[in-house]
PDB file of C-alpha atoms in Angstrom:
ATOM      1  CA  UNK I1449     -14.080   8.304  34.795  1.00 66.00           C
ATOM      2  CA  UNK I1450     -17.448   9.726  33.572  1.00 71.00           C
ATOM      3  CA  UNK I1451     -18.092   8.858  29.779  1.00 85.00           C
ATOM      4  CA  UNK I1452     -19.017  11.600  27.612  1.00 81.00           C
ATOM      5  CA  UNK I1453     -18.756  13.031  24.095  1.00 89.00           C
ATOM      6  CA  UNK I1454     -16.067  15.660  23.992  1.00 91.00           C
ATOM      7  CA  UNK I1455     -15.982  18.564  21.145  1.00 93.00           C
ATOM      8  CA  UNK I1456     -12.621  19.571  19.490  1.00 93.00           C
ATOM      9  CA  UNK I1457     -11.469  22.858  18.538  1.00 81.00           C
ATOM     10  CA  UNK I1458      -9.332  23.417  15.405  1.00 71.00           C
ATOM     11  CA  UNK I1459      -6.582  25.350  17.522  1.00 68.00           C
ATOM     12  CA  UNK I1460      -5.153  22.237  19.173  1.00 74.00           C
ATOM     13  CA  UNK I1461      -4.304  18.447  18.721  1.00 85.00           C
ATOM     14  CA  UNK I1462      -5.708  17.456  22.386  1.00 88.00           C
ATOM     15  CA  UNK I1463      -7.550  14.229  22.487  1.00 93.00           C
ATOM     16  CA  UNK I1464      -9.537  13.441  25.779  1.00 93.00           C
ATOM     17  CA  UNK I1465      -8.819  10.317  27.300  1.00 94.00           C
ATOM     18  CA  UNK I1466      -9.777   7.025  25.366  1.00 96.00           C
ATOM     19  CA  UNK I1467     -11.595   5.643  28.806  1.00 94.00           C
ATOM     20  CA  UNK I1468     -14.073   8.489  28.656  1.00 95.00           C
ATOM     21  CA  UNK I1469     -15.383   7.141  25.114  1.00 96.00           C
ATOM     22  CA  UNK I1470     -19.097   6.425  24.925  1.00 96.00           C
ATOM     23  CA  UNK I1471     -20.515   3.035  25.219  1.00 93.00           C
ATOM     24  CA  UNK I1472     -23.397   3.448  23.000  1.00 93.00           C
ATOM     25  CA  UNK I1473     -22.387   4.024  19.974  1.00 93.00           C
ATOM     26  CA  UNK I1474     -19.588   2.044  21.279  1.00 92.00           C
ATOM     27  CA  UNK I1475     -16.030   3.915  21.092  1.00 96.00           C
ATOM     28  CA  UNK I1476     -17.403   7.223  20.042  1.00 97.00           C
ATOM     29  CA  UNK I1477     -14.854   9.808  21.766  1.00 97.00           C
ATOM     30  CA  UNK I1478     -15.276  13.230  20.210  1.00 96.00           C
ATOM     31  CA  UNK I1479     -16.424  15.336  17.545  1.00 96.00           C
ATOM     32  CA  UNK I1480     -14.841  18.036  15.398  1.00 94.00           C
ATOM     33  CA  UNK I1481     -11.414  19.146  14.976  1.00 93.00           C
ATOM     34  CA  UNK I1482      -9.731  18.982  11.564  1.00 93.00           C
ATOM     35  CA  UNK I1483      -7.794  16.286   9.657  1.00 94.00           C
ATOM     36  CA  UNK I1484      -4.454  18.252   9.724  1.00 94.00           C
ATOM     37  CA  UNK I1485      -1.566  15.956   9.489  1.00 96.00           C
ATOM     38  CA  UNK I1486      -0.678  16.879  13.340  1.00 95.00           C
ATOM     39  CA  UNK I1487      -4.009  16.357  14.570  1.00 96.00           C
ATOM     40  CA  UNK I1488      -4.353  13.107  12.647  1.00 96.00           C
ATOM     41  CA  UNK I1489      -1.026  11.663  13.677  1.00 97.00           C
ATOM     42  CA  UNK I1490      -1.556  12.597  17.422  1.00 96.00           C
ATOM     43  CA  UNK I1491      -4.912  10.792  17.183  1.00 97.00           C
ATOM     44  CA  UNK I1492      -3.275   7.584  16.393  1.00 98.00           C
ATOM     45  CA  UNK I1493      -0.470   8.245  18.793  1.00 97.00           C
ATOM     46  CA  UNK I1494      -3.337   7.986  21.480  1.00 97.00           C
ATOM     47  CA  UNK I1495      -5.362   4.975  19.990  1.00 98.00           C
ATOM     48  CA  UNK I1496      -7.876   7.033  17.964  1.00 98.00           C
ATOM     49  CA  UNK I1497      -8.887   7.366  14.877  1.00 97.00           C
ATOM     50  CA  UNK I1498     -11.755   9.244  12.385  1.00 97.00           C
ATOM     51  CA  UNK I1499     -14.590   7.742  10.902  1.00 94.00           C
ATOM     52  CA  UNK I1500     -17.743   9.128   9.928  1.00 93.00           C
ATOM     53  CA  UNK I1501     -20.060   9.477   6.828  1.00 88.00           C
ATOM     54  CA  UNK I1502     -20.023  12.274   4.514  1.00 82.00           C
ATOM     55  CA  UNK I1503     -23.233  13.934   5.853  1.00 82.00           C
ATOM     56  CA  UNK I1504     -21.837  13.829   9.675  1.00 87.00           C
ATOM     57  CA  UNK I1505     -19.355  16.059  11.345  1.00 92.00           C
ATOM     58  CA  UNK I1506     -15.755  14.783  11.940  1.00 94.00           C
ATOM     59  CA  UNK I1507     -15.962  12.010  14.428  1.00 96.00           C
ATOM     60  CA  UNK I1508     -13.362  10.197  16.439  1.00 97.00           C
ATOM     61  CA  UNK I1509     -13.164   6.783  17.876  1.00 97.00           C
ATOM     62  CA  UNK I1510     -11.641   4.524  20.311  1.00 98.00           C
ATOM     63  CA  UNK I1511     -13.500   1.281  20.246  1.00 97.00           C
ATOM     64  CA  UNK I1512     -13.563  -1.516  23.008  1.00 97.00           C
ATOM     65  CA  UNK I1513     -12.784  -4.201  22.082  1.00 97.00           C
ATOM     66  CA  UNK I1514     -10.264  -3.697  19.595  1.00 98.00           C
ATOM     67  CA  UNK I1515      -9.155  -6.008  16.813  1.00 98.00           C
ATOM     68  CA  UNK I1516      -5.399  -6.547  16.457  1.00 98.00           C
ATOM     69  CA  UNK I1517      -3.221  -9.089  14.663  1.00 98.00           C
ATOM     70  CA  UNK I1518       0.118 -10.375  15.821  1.00 98.00           C
ATOM     71  CA  UNK I1519       2.642 -10.185  13.063  1.00 97.00           C
ATOM     72  CA  UNK I1520       3.987 -13.496  13.233  1.00 95.00           C
ATOM     73  CA  UNK I1521       0.512 -14.836  13.830  1.00 96.00           C
ATOM     74  CA  UNK I1522      -1.215 -14.352  10.663  1.00 97.00           C
ATOM     75  CA  UNK I1523      -3.202 -17.559   9.343  1.00 97.00           C
ATOM     76  CA  UNK I1524      -2.116 -18.860   5.882  1.00 97.00           C
ATOM     77  CA  UNK I1525      -4.471 -21.835   5.209  1.00 96.00           C
ATOM     78  CA  UNK I1526      -3.255 -24.542   2.793  1.00 96.00           C
ATOM     79  CA  UNK I1527      -5.029 -23.011  -0.338  1.00 96.00           C
ATOM     80  CA  UNK I1528      -3.316 -19.839   0.185  1.00 97.00           C
ATOM     81  CA  UNK I1529       0.065 -21.455   0.688  1.00 96.00           C
ATOM     82  CA  UNK I1530      -0.441 -23.216  -2.800  1.00 97.00           C
ATOM     83  CA  UNK I1531      -1.606 -19.700  -4.327  1.00 97.00           C
ATOM     84  CA  UNK I1532       1.379 -18.060  -3.101  1.00 96.00           C
ATOM     85  CA  UNK I1533       3.640 -20.743  -4.604  1.00 95.00           C
ATOM     86  CA  UNK I1534       2.325 -20.107  -8.093  1.00 95.00           C
ATOM     87  CA  UNK I1535       1.237 -16.946  -8.325  1.00 96.00           C
ATOM     88  CA  UNK I1536       2.748 -14.245 -10.814  1.00 96.00           C
ATOM     89  CA  UNK I1537       1.813 -11.172  -8.506  1.00 97.00           C
ATOM     90  CA  UNK I1538       4.452  -8.410  -7.830  1.00 97.00           C
ATOM     91  CA  UNK I1539       4.335  -6.748  -4.275  1.00 98.00           C
ATOM     92  CA  UNK I1540       5.633  -3.102  -3.623  1.00 98.00           C
ATOM     93  CA  UNK I1541       6.181  -0.896  -0.809  1.00 98.00           C
ATOM     94  CA  UNK I1542       5.142   2.720  -0.612  1.00 98.00           C
ATOM     95  CA  UNK I1543       5.160   2.967  -4.589  1.00 98.00           C
ATOM     96  CA  UNK I1544       1.593   3.828  -5.433  1.00 98.00           C
ATOM     97  CA  UNK I1545       0.352   5.312  -1.811  1.00 98.00           C
ATOM     98  CA  UNK I1546      -2.393   7.383  -3.595  1.00 98.00           C
ATOM     99  CA  UNK I1547      -3.467   4.854  -5.942  1.00 98.00           C
ATOM    100  CA  UNK I1548      -4.125   2.371  -3.216  1.00 98.00           C
ATOM    101  CA  UNK I1549      -6.107   4.807  -1.034  1.00 98.00           C
ATOM    102  CA  UNK I1550      -8.154   5.667  -4.149  1.00 96.00           C
ATOM    103  CA  UNK I1551      -8.722   1.922  -4.981  1.00 96.00           C
ATOM    104  CA  UNK I1552      -9.884   1.458  -1.204  1.00 95.00           C
ATOM    105  CA  UNK I1553     -12.175   4.722  -1.379  1.00 94.00           C
ATOM    106  CA  UNK I1554     -14.292   2.897  -4.526  1.00 88.00           C
ATOM    107  CA  UNK I1555     -17.992   2.284  -3.189  1.00 70.00           C
ATOM    108  CA  UNK I1556     -18.490  -1.453  -2.211  1.00 65.00           C
ATOM    109  CA  UNK I1557     -21.823  -3.153  -2.703  1.00 56.00           C
ATOM    110  CA  UNK I1558     -22.543  -3.973   0.850  1.00 59.00           C
ATOM    111  CA  UNK I1559     -20.831  -0.970   2.368  1.00 62.00           C
ATOM    112  CA  UNK I1560     -20.769   2.342   0.247  1.00 59.00           C
ATOM    113  CA  UNK I1561     -17.456   4.290   1.159  1.00 71.00           C
ATOM    114  CA  UNK I1562     -16.219   6.384   4.382  1.00 81.00           C
ATOM    115  CA  UNK I1563     -12.879   7.320   2.366  1.00 91.00           C
ATOM    116  CA  UNK I1564     -13.674  10.532   1.055  1.00 91.00           C
ATOM    117  CA  UNK I1565     -11.732  13.479  -1.148  1.00 93.00           C
ATOM    118  CA  UNK I1566     -10.845  15.110   2.116  1.00 94.00           C
ATOM    119  CA  UNK I1567      -9.808  11.711   3.986  1.00 95.00           C
ATOM    120  CA  UNK I1568      -7.596  10.866   0.814  1.00 97.00           C
ATOM    121  CA  UNK I1569      -5.899  14.324   1.029  1.00 97.00           C
ATOM    122  CA  UNK I1570      -5.356  13.902   4.924  1.00 97.00           C
ATOM    123  CA  UNK I1571      -3.804  10.414   4.592  1.00 98.00           C
ATOM    124  CA  UNK I1572      -2.024  11.596   1.716  1.00 98.00           C
ATOM    125  CA  UNK I1573      -0.415  14.265   4.079  1.00 98.00           C
ATOM    126  CA  UNK I1574       0.497  11.865   6.164  1.00 98.00           C
ATOM    127  CA  UNK I1575       2.206   9.605   3.923  1.00 98.00           C
ATOM    128  CA  UNK I1576       4.358  12.467   2.509  1.00 98.00           C
ATOM    129  CA  UNK I1577       5.257  12.931   6.389  1.00 97.00           C
ATOM    130  CA  UNK I1578       6.561   9.395   6.529  1.00 97.00           C
ATOM    131  CA  UNK I1579       3.904   8.499   9.092  1.00 98.00           C
ATOM    132  CA  UNK I1580       1.489   6.439   6.199  1.00 98.00           C
ATOM    133  CA  UNK I1581       2.416   3.591   4.120  1.00 98.00           C
ATOM    134  CA  UNK I1582       1.065   1.292   1.601  1.00 98.00           C
ATOM    135  CA  UNK I1583       1.713  -2.009   0.093  1.00 98.00           C
ATOM    136  CA  UNK I1584       0.589  -2.838  -3.529  1.00 98.00           C
ATOM    137  CA  UNK I1585      -0.218  -5.979  -5.084  1.00 98.00           C
ATOM    138  CA  UNK I1586       0.108  -5.884  -9.017  1.00 98.00           C
ATOM    139  CA  UNK I1587      -0.668  -8.476 -11.780  1.00 97.00           C
ATOM    140  CA  UNK I1588       1.094  -8.775 -15.201  1.00 95.00           C
ATOM    141  CA  UNK I1589      -1.268  -7.122 -17.762  1.00 90.00           C
ATOM    142  CA  UNK I1590      -0.635  -6.734 -21.460  1.00 89.00           C
ATOM    143  CA  UNK I1591       2.949  -6.332 -20.970  1.00 90.00           C
ATOM    144  CA  UNK I1592       2.831  -4.318 -17.969  1.00 94.00           C
ATOM    145  CA  UNK I1593       1.705  -4.461 -14.325  1.00 97.00           C
ATOM    146  CA  UNK I1594      -1.895  -3.446 -13.199  1.00 97.00           C
ATOM    147  CA  UNK I1595      -2.545  -2.842  -9.638  1.00 98.00           C
ATOM    148  CA  UNK I1596      -4.930  -5.648  -8.515  1.00 98.00           C
ATOM    149  CA  UNK I1597      -4.704  -4.717  -4.451  1.00 98.00           C
ATOM    150  CA  UNK I1598      -3.390  -3.334  -1.679  1.00 98.00           C
ATOM    151  CA  UNK I1599      -3.522  -1.861   1.970  1.00 98.00           C
ATOM    152  CA  UNK I1600      -2.787   1.553   3.708  1.00 98.00           C
ATOM    153  CA  UNK I1601      -2.325   2.690   7.086  1.00 98.00           C
ATOM    154  CA  UNK I1602      -0.337   4.255  10.004  1.00 98.00           C
ATOM    155  CA  UNK I1603       2.645   3.684  11.701  1.00 98.00           C
ATOM    156  CA  UNK I1604       3.465   4.618  15.143  1.00 98.00           C
ATOM    157  CA  UNK I1605       6.831   3.053  16.395  1.00 97.00           C
ATOM    158  CA  UNK I1606       5.969  -0.785  16.379  1.00 98.00           C
ATOM    159  CA  UNK I1607       2.091  -0.253  15.692  1.00 98.00           C
ATOM    160  CA  UNK I1608       0.558  -0.216  12.237  1.00 98.00           C
ATOM    161  CA  UNK I1609      -2.760   0.772  12.175  1.00 98.00           C
ATOM    162  CA  UNK I1610      -4.181  -0.464   9.138  1.00 97.00           C
ATOM    163  CA  UNK I1611      -6.943   1.863   7.779  1.00 97.00           C
ATOM    164  CA  UNK I1612      -8.464  -0.006   4.707  1.00 96.00           C
ATOM    165  CA  UNK I1613      -7.503  -2.749   2.121  1.00 97.00           C
ATOM    166  CA  UNK I1614      -8.839  -3.510  -1.478  1.00 96.00           C
ATOM    167  CA  UNK I1615      -8.627  -6.560  -3.858  1.00 97.00           C
ATOM    168  CA  UNK I1616      -9.693  -6.856  -7.545  1.00 97.00           C
ATOM    169  CA  UNK I1617      -8.074 -10.408  -7.914  1.00 97.00           C
ATOM    170  CA  UNK I1618      -8.326 -13.416  -5.823  1.00 96.00           C
ATOM    171  CA  UNK I1619      -5.840 -13.386  -2.810  1.00 97.00           C
ATOM    172  CA  UNK I1620      -4.592  -9.744  -3.451  1.00 98.00           C
ATOM    173  CA  UNK I1621      -5.224  -7.881  -0.197  1.00 97.00           C
ATOM    174  CA  UNK I1622      -4.352 -11.311   1.651  1.00 98.00           C
ATOM    175  CA  UNK I1623      -0.650 -11.241   0.099  1.00 98.00           C
ATOM    176  CA  UNK I1624      -0.740  -7.548   1.001  1.00 98.00           C
ATOM    177  CA  UNK I1625      -1.630  -8.267   4.736  1.00 98.00           C
ATOM    178  CA  UNK I1626       1.053 -11.108   4.878  1.00 98.00           C
ATOM    179  CA  UNK I1627       3.794  -8.863   3.467  1.00 98.00           C
ATOM    180  CA  UNK I1628       2.939  -6.184   6.319  1.00 98.00           C
ATOM    181  CA  UNK I1629       3.114  -9.028   8.649  1.00 98.00           C
ATOM    182  CA  UNK I1630       6.563  -9.977   7.489  1.00 96.00           C
ATOM    183  CA  UNK I1631       7.747  -6.402   7.584  1.00 97.00           C
ATOM    184  CA  UNK I1632       6.330  -5.887  11.034  1.00 98.00           C
ATOM    185  CA  UNK I1633       7.769  -9.117  12.322  1.00 96.00           C
ATOM    186  CA  UNK I1634      11.046  -7.560  12.651  1.00 94.00           C
ATOM    187  CA  UNK I1635      10.116  -5.168  15.067  1.00 96.00           C
ATOM    188  CA  UNK I1636      10.272  -5.818  18.861  1.00 91.00           C
ATOM    189  CA  UNK I1637       6.433  -6.076  20.108  1.00 95.00           C
ATOM    190  CA  UNK I1638       5.078  -4.979  16.923  1.00 97.00           C
ATOM    191  CA  UNK I1639       1.257  -5.416  16.303  1.00 98.00           C
ATOM    192  CA  UNK I1640      -0.950  -4.608  13.719  1.00 98.00           C
ATOM    193  CA  UNK I1641      -4.122  -2.521  14.483  1.00 98.00           C
ATOM    194  CA  UNK I1642      -7.199  -3.780  12.790  1.00 97.00           C
ATOM    195  CA  UNK I1643      -9.402  -1.349  14.726  1.00 96.00           C
ATOM    196  CA  UNK I1644     -12.677  -3.353  14.161  1.00 96.00           C
ATOM    197  CA  UNK I1645     -13.318  -7.208  14.218  1.00 96.00           C
ATOM    198  CA  UNK I1646     -14.593  -8.746  10.862  1.00 95.00           C
ATOM    199  CA  UNK I1647     -14.976 -12.244   9.496  1.00 96.00           C
ATOM    200  CA  UNK I1648     -12.185 -11.780   6.953  1.00 96.00           C
ATOM    201  CA  UNK I1649      -9.689 -10.321   9.481  1.00 97.00           C
ATOM    202  CA  UNK I1650     -10.607 -13.007  12.178  1.00 97.00           C
ATOM    203  CA  UNK I1651     -10.077 -15.609   9.197  1.00 96.00           C
ATOM    204  CA  UNK I1652      -6.710 -14.114   8.822  1.00 97.00           C
ATOM    205  CA  UNK I1653      -5.794 -14.473  12.609  1.00 97.00           C
ATOM    206  CA  UNK I1654      -6.891 -11.412  13.992  1.00 98.00           C
ATOM    207  CA  UNK I1655      -8.309 -11.166  17.918  1.00 98.00           C
ATOM    208  CA  UNK I1656     -10.277  -8.967  19.955  1.00 98.00           C
ATOM    209  CA  UNK I1657      -8.536  -7.356  22.935  1.00 98.00           C
ATOM    210  CA  UNK I1658      -9.492  -4.877  25.372  1.00 98.00           C
ATOM    211  CA  UNK I1659      -8.963  -1.181  25.048  1.00 98.00           C
ATOM    212  CA  UNK I1660      -7.121  -1.134  27.852  1.00 97.00           C
ATOM    213  CA  UNK I1661      -4.824  -3.694  26.730  1.00 98.00           C
ATOM    214  CA  UNK I1662      -4.289  -1.856  23.295  1.00 98.00           C
ATOM    215  CA  UNK I1663      -3.448   1.601  24.913  1.00 98.00           C
ATOM    216  CA  UNK I1664      -1.054   0.058  27.051  1.00 98.00           C
ATOM    217  CA  UNK I1665       0.516  -1.969  24.496  1.00 98.00           C
ATOM    218  CA  UNK I1666       0.563   1.022  21.936  1.00 98.00           C
ATOM    219  CA  UNK I1667       2.450   2.979  24.704  1.00 97.00           C
ATOM    220  CA  UNK I1668       4.808   0.247  25.195  1.00 97.00           C
ATOM    221  CA  UNK I1669       5.998   0.088  21.557  1.00 97.00           C
ATOM    222  CA  UNK I1670       5.290   3.784  20.144  1.00 97.00           C
ATOM    223  CA  UNK I1671       8.658   4.668  20.551  1.00 95.00           C
ATOM    224  CA  UNK I1672      10.004   1.783  18.817  1.00 96.00           C
ATOM    225  CA  UNK I1673      12.770   2.650  16.230  1.00 94.00           C
ATOM    226  CA  UNK I1674      11.907   1.745  12.964  1.00 96.00           C
ATOM    227  CA  UNK I1675      14.514   1.660  10.693  1.00 96.00           C
ATOM    228  CA  UNK I1676      14.112   3.850   7.572  1.00 93.00           C
ATOM    229  CA  UNK I1677      14.698   1.093   5.042  1.00 96.00           C
ATOM    230  CA  UNK I1678      11.927  -0.855   6.470  1.00 97.00           C
ATOM    231  CA  UNK I1679       9.370   0.833   4.584  1.00 97.00           C
ATOM    232  CA  UNK I1680      11.214   2.438   1.794  1.00 97.00           C
ATOM    233  CA  UNK I1681       9.668   2.444  -1.597  1.00 97.00           C
ATOM    234  CA  UNK I1682      10.926  -1.202  -3.216  1.00 97.00           C
ATOM    235  CA  UNK I1683       9.699  -4.106  -4.685  1.00 97.00           C
ATOM    236  CA  UNK I1684       9.612  -6.977  -1.948  1.00 95.00           C
ATOM    237  CA  UNK I1685       9.344 -11.139  -2.584  1.00 89.00           C
ATOM    238  CA  UNK I1686       5.989 -12.492  -2.279  1.00 83.00           C
TER     239      UNK I1686
END
């Protein structure tokens, strides 16, 4: 198929075949459209996600290769195992979604931020519709618990597409990822989509696969029935 950049309109949730995404910049598939709940969820069902800078139009991507984690293959080294045995962190699910997204949105010294107010609003809408979820990590602080890390992403059947994570205290985001792995490992053929590889994710057990492999796997697990209680708001053991 010819590789070309597609321009989306606001009146449909259609996406072009991901195999038509550009080679340079790698994975860029389409421009335009909107961030409605319906279109955003349709994107994830097709292996597509939005990613753009504040001064750019809305850009949609489907990279090749793709970074993924098999839930039961998350890597926990000796020092992290020791930390887990002693930590006083508390972990919850879907208890502070908006706060987690805002924590992820804070600019970072090396990379700024791509999570603008319109993105926060869009993913909050996905959360309210039951498609986006968060895992929160809390630490005791002056008689209460303070949010010190977490992650959020979009669930399509047995595939959880992680959007972002943050950590204010040692290992907080790692504990959120480990918790996500425990949840997803209960689903047949489950996969954690990391989108793009980086050293942190690779150290936690991520690997790269071809876009074709990812899209085929996504189609196989997209209709996996997820028990309602799996991502019910609650506290979960570290």
